[in-house]
Short mmCIF file of C-alpha atoms and ligand atoms in Angstrom, two decimals:
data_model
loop_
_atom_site.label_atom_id
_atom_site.label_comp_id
_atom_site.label_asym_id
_atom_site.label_seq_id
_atom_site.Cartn_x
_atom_site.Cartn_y
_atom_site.Cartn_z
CA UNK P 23 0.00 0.00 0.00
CA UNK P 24 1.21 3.53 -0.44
CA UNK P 25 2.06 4.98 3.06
CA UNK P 26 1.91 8.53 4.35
CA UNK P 27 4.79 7.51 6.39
CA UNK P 28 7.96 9.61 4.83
CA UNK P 29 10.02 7.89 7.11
CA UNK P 30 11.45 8.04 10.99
CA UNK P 31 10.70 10.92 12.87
CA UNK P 32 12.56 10.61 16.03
CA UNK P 33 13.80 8.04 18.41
CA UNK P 34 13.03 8.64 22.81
CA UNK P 35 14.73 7.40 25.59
CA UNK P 36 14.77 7.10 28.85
CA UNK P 37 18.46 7.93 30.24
CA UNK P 38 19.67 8.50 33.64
CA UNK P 39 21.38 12.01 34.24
CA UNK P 40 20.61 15.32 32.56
CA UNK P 41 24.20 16.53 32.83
CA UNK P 42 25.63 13.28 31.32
CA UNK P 43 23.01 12.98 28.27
CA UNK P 44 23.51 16.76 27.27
CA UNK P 45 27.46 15.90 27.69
CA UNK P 46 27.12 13.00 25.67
CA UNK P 47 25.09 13.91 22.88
CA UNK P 48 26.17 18.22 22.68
CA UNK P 49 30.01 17.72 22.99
CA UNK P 50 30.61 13.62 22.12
CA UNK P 51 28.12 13.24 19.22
CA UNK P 52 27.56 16.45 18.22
CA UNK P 53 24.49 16.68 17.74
CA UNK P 54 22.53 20.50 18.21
CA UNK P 55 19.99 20.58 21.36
CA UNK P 56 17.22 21.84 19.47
CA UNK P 57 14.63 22.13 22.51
CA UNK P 58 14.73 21.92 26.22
CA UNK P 59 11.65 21.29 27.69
CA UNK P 60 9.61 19.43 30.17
CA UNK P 61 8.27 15.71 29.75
CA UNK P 62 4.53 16.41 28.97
CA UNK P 63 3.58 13.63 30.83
CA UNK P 64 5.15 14.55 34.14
CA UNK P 65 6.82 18.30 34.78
CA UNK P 66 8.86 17.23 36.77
CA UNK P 67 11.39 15.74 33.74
CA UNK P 68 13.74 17.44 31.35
CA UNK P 69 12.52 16.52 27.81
CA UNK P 70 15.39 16.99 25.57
CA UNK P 71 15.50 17.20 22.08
CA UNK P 72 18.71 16.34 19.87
CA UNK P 73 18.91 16.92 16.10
CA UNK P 74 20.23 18.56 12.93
CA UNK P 75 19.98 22.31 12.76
CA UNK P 76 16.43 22.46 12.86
CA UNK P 77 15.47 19.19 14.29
CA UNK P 78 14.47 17.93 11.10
CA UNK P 79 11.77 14.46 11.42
CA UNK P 80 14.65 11.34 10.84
CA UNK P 81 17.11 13.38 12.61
CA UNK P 82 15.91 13.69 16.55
CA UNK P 83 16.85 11.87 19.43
CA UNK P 84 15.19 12.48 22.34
CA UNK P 85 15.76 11.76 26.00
CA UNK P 86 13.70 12.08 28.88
CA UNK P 87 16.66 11.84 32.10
CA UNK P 88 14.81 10.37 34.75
CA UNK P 89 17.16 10.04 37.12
CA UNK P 90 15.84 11.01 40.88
CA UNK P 91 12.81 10.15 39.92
CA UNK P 92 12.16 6.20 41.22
CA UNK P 93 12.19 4.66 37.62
CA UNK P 94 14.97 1.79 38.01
CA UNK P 95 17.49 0.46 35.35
CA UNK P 96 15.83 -1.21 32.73
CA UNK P 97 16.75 -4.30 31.00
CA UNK P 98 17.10 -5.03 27.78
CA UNK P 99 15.50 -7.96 25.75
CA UNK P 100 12.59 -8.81 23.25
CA UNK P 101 9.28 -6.06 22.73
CA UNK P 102 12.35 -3.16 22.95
CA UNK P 103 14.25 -1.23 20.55
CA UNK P 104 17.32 -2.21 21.39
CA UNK P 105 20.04 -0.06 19.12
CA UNK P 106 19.59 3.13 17.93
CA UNK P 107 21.63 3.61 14.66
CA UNK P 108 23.19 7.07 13.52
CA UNK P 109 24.22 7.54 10.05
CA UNK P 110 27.86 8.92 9.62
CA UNK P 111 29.87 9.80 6.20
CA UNK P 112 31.74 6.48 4.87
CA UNK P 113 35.41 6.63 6.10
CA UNK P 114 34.89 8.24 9.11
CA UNK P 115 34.36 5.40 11.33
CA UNK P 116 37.95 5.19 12.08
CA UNK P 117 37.94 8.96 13.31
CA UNK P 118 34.61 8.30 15.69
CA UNK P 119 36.42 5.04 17.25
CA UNK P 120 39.31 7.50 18.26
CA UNK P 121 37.10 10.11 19.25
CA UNK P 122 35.04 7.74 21.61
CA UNK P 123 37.64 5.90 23.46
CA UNK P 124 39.57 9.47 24.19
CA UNK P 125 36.14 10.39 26.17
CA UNK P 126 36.45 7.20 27.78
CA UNK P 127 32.97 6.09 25.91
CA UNK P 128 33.22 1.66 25.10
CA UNK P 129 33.28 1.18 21.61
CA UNK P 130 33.52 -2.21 19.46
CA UNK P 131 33.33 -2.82 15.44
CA UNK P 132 29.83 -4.04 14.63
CA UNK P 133 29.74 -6.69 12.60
CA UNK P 134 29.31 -5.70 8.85
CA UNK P 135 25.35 -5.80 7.98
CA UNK P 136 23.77 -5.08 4.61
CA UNK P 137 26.66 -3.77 3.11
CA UNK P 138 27.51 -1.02 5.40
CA UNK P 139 30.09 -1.06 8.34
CA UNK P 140 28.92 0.30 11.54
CA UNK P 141 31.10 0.95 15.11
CA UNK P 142 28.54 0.73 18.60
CA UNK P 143 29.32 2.64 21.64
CA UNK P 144 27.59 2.62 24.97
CA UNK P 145 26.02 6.35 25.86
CA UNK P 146 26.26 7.04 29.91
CA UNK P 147 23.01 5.66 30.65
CA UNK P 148 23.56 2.20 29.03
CA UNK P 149 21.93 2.75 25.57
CA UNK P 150 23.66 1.08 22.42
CA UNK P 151 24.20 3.77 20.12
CA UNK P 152 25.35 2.67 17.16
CA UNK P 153 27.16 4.93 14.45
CA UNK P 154 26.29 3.30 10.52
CA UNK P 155 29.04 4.78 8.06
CA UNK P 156 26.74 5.28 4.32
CA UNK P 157 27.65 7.08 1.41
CA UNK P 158 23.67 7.18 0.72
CA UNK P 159 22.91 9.83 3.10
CA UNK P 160 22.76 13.20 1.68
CA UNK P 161 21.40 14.88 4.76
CA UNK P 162 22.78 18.39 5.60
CA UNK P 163 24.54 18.21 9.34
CA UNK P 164 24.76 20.24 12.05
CA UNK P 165 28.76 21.04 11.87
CA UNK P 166 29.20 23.24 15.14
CA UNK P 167 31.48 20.52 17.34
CA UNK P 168 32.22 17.85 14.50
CA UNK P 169 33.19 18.89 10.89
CA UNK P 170 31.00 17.72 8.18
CA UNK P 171 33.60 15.13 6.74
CA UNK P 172 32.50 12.85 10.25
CA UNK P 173 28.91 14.54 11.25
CA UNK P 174 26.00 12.53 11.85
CA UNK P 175 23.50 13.01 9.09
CA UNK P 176 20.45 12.00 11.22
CA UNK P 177 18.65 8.67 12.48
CA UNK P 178 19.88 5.65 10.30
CA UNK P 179 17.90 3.08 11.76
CA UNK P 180 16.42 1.37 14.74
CA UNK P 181 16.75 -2.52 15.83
CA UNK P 182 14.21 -3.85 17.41
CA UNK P 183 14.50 -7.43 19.16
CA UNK P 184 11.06 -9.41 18.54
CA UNK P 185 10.39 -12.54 19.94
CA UNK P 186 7.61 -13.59 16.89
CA UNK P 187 8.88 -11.54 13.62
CA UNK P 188 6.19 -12.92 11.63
CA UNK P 189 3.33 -10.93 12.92
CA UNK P 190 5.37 -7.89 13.41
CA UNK P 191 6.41 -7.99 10.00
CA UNK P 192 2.88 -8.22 8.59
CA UNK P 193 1.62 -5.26 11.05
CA UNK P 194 4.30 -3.16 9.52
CA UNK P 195 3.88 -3.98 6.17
CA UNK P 196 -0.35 -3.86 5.96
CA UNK P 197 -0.74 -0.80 8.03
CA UNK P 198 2.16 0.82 8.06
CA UNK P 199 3.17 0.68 4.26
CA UNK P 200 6.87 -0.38 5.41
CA UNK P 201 8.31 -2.86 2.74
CA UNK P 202 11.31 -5.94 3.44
CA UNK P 203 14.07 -4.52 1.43
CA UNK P 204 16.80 -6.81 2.85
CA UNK P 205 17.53 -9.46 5.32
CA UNK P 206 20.30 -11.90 6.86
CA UNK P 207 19.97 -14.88 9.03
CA UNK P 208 17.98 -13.68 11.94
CA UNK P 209 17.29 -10.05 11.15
CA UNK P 210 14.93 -8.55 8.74
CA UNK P 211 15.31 -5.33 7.71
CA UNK P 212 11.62 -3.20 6.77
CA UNK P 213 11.94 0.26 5.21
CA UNK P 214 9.14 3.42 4.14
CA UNK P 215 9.09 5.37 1.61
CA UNK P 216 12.37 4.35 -0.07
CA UNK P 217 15.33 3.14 1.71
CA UNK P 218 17.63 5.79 2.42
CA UNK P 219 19.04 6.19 6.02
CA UNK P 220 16.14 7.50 8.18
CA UNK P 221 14.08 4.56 7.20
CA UNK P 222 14.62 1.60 8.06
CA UNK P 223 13.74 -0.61 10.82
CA UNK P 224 15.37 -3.74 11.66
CA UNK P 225 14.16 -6.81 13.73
CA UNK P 226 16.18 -8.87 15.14
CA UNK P 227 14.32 -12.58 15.57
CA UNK P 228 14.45 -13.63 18.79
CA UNK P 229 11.89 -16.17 19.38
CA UNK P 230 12.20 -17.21 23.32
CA UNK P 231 14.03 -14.02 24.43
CA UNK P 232 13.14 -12.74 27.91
CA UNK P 233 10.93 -9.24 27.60
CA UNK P 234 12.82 -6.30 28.20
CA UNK P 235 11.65 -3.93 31.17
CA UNK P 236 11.55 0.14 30.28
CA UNK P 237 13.44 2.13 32.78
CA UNK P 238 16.88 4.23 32.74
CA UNK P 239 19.20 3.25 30.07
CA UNK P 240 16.28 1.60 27.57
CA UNK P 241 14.98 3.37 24.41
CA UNK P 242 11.23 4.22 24.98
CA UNK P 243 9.54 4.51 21.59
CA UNK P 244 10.31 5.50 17.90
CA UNK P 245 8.16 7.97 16.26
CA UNK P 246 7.54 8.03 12.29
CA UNK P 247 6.54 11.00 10.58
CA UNK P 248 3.66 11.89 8.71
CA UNK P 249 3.13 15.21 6.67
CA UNK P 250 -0.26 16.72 7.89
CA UNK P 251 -2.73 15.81 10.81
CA UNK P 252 -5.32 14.27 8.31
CA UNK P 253 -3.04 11.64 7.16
CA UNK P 254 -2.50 10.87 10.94
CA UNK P 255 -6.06 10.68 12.00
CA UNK P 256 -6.65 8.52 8.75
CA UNK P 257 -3.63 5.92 9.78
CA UNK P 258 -5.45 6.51 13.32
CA UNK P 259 -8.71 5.05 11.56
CA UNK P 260 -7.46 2.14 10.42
CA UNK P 261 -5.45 1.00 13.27
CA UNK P 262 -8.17 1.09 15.17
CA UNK P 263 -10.11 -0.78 12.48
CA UNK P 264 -7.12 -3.48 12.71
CA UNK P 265 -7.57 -3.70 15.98
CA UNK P 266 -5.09 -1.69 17.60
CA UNK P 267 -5.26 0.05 20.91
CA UNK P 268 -4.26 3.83 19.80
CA UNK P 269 -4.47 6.93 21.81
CA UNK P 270 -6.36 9.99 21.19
CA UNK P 271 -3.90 12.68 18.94
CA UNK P 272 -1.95 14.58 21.39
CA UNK P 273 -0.50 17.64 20.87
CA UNK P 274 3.03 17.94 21.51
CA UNK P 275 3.48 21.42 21.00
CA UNK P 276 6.16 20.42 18.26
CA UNK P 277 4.03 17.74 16.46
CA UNK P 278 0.68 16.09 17.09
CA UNK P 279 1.28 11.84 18.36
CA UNK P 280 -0.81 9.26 18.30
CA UNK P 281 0.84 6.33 20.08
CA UNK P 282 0.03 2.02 19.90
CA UNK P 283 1.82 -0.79 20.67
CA UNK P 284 3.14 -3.42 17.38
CA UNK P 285 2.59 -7.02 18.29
CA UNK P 286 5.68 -7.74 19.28
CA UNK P 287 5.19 -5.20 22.09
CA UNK P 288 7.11 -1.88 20.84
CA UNK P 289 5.35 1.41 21.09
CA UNK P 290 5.04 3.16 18.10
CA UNK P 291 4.31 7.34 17.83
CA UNK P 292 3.36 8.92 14.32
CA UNK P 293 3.90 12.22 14.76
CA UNK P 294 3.29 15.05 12.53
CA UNK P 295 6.04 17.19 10.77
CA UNK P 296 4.63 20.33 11.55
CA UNK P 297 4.21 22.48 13.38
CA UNK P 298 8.41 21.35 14.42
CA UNK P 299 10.86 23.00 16.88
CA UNK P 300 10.66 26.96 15.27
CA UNK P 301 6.62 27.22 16.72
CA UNK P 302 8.37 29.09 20.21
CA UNK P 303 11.95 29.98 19.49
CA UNK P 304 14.39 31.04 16.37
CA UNK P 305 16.22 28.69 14.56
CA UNK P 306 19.16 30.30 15.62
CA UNK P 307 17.98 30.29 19.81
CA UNK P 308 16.82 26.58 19.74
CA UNK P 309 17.63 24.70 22.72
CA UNK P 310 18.78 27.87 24.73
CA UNK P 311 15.54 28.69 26.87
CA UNK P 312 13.46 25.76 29.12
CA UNK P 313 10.37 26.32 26.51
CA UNK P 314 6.86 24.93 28.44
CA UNK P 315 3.54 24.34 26.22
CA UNK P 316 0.60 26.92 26.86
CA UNK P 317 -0.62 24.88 29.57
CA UNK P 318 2.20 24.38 31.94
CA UNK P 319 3.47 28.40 31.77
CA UNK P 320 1.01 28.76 34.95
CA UNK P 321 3.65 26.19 36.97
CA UNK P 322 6.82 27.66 35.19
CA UNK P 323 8.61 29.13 38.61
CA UNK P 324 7.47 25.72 40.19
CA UNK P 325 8.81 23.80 37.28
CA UNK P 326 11.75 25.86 37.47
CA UNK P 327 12.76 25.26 41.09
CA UNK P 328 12.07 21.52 40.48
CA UNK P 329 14.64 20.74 37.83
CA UNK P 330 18.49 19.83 38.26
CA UNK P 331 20.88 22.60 37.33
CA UNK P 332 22.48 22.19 34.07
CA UNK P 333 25.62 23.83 31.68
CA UNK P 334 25.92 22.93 28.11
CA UNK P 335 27.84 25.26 25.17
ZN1 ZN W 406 7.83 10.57 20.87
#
C-alpha cells in the first residue's frame, strides 16, 4: 500500500542524568539541542531534544533523564528497541572510534550488515548507540562541534528485538506501508518510503528471548513522521479498524502523536512534521531557553525550582 509515512521521525529514551546525556550527545556526538523542555507527561522531567539544525523528522533523538525520579534500570531484551543507529559519512568510522575511546565512551566494530560497516558505543546511561558509516545519506549536518567530513547526518535506523517476527512484519507492512528490502539470518530489515538512512527498521528474531523492562538506560519509543494531521487521524482510523489500541492525537506542541503498541510489544508514535521545533523559538535560539507548552506556563517558577541545574555550550 502507499504509506503517508515519509520515514522516521525521532527516536526517545529514557536515560539517567541530565548533565551526562547533554554531555554526551552536545560535545561527544555532536548533535545540536534543538529544545529543552519538560516531559509532557510529568513536569517534573527534562525533555530533551537532539537533532540537525532544525530538528528535522529522521534526525531527533530524544531523551527524557529520569534520574531522581524512582524509575529503576531497565533491561534489555525482546518487545524493545534495542540499538539506535546514527548515520555517519563512509570513512569516518575510524575517526569516531578514536574520538570515543579518548572520552572514555566503550566502543567495538559491529559486525558488517547489509553492506555497510557500523562501530557501537555505549552512551552514559547504558543505551547502544550505534554509528552506521553510508555514502547514501545526503542529509545536511549540524557542523558546530564535528566537521562535516564525520557529522551525523540523522537517524539511520532502529533494531528492534522481537520474539515472533512474523506478525510484526505483517503489522508493519499492511498498516504501516513499510516494505522488506533486505535481510540476513535472523534479522529482517523493513523500510518506508524508499530506503535511504532514516528509514529503516530492523528486527532482530528472537523467538524465546526474555521481555525487556523500560526504565533508565532503555529506548522508549520510535516515532515516524507523517506530513499533515489528516493523514494521521486517517492511519489513526485504520489501526483502530485493525484492531489496535491507539491513543487519542496529542499535541506535543512540536508535532501532534498518536501512540500504539506493534505485536511484538514496541510502542510506536506517528507524529506530525509540523508544526516542528521553530513554533516558540528562532532557529538560531533553539535549545537555549526551558520552553513549556501553553498549559504548563502557569507552573513555570514551580517547574523551574524543580529541575536539576544544568551547563551545556
Ligand atoms: Zn515521541
Amino acid at each position: 500500500m502507499d504509506s503517508p509515512i515519509q520515514g522516521l521521525h525521532h527516536v526517545t529514551a529514557t536515560v539517567d542524568q541530565a548533565q551526562a546525556d547533554l554531555d554526551f550527545c552536545i560535545e561527544t556526538l555532536g548533535l545540536r539541542l534543538v529544545k529543552k523542555t519538560v516531559n509532557f507527561d510529568n513536569h517534573l522531567v527534562y525533555h530533551f531534544y537532539y537533532g540537525d539544525e532544525r530538528g528535522t523528522p529522521g534526525t531527533v533523538w530524544t531523551t527524557f533523564p529520569y534520574k531522581g525520579h524512582g524509575v529503576p534500570v531497565g533491561s534489555n531484551g525482546a518487545g524493545q528497541i534495542t540499538v539506535t543507529s546514527f548515520s555517519v559519512p563512509a570513512g569516518s568510522l575510524g575517526w569516531w572510534k578514536a574520538r570515543l575511546k579518548a572520552r572514555g565512551v566503550a566502543v567495538d566494530d559491529a559486525p558488517p550488515r547489509f553492506g555497510e560497516e557500523s562501530v557501537v558505543c555505549v552512551d552514559p546511561s547504558g543505551l547502544s548507540i550505534e554509528l552506521v558509516a553510508t555514502g547514501r545519506d545526503l542529509r545536511r549536518p549540524w557542523t558546530r562541534d564535528v566537521g562535516a567530513d564525520a557529522a551525523i547526518r540523522g537517524l539511520h535506523s532502529v533494531t528492534m528485538t522481537i520474539a515472533s517476527p512474523a506478525e510484526t512484519i505483517v503489522f508493519m507492512t499492511d498498516l504501516l506501508g513499510f516494505k522488506t528490502v533486505d535481510e540476513i539470518e535472523g534479522r529482517t530489515r523493513l523500510a518506508v518510503n524508499g530506503d535511504e538512512p532514516g528509514k529503516a527498521i530492523d528486527i532482530v528474531h528472537a523467538p524465546g528471548a526474555p521481555r525487556g523492562r523500560n526504565g533508565l538506560g532503555t529506548v522508549h519509543h520510535v516515532a515516524m513522521a507523517v506530513p499533515a494531521a489528516d493523514d494521521q487521524l486517517r492511519m489513526r482510523e485504520e489501526l483502530l479498524r485493525w484492531g489496535a489500541k491507539v491513543t487519542e492525537v496529542r499535541d506535543r506542541q512540536y508535532f501532534q502523536s498518536i501512540y500504539f503498541r506493534e505485536p511484538g510489544g514496541v510502542l510506536f508514535e506517528i507524529a506530525t512534521v509540523r508544526p516542528g521545533f521553530e513554533v516558540d523559538e528562532s532557529a538560531a535560539w533553539l535549545g537555549r531557553d526551558l520552553k513549556l507548552p501553553p498549559w504548563e506556563e502557569p507552573n513555570r517558577s514551580e517547574i523551574e525550582a524543580g529541575l536539576d541545574a544544568i551547563v551545556y555550550r
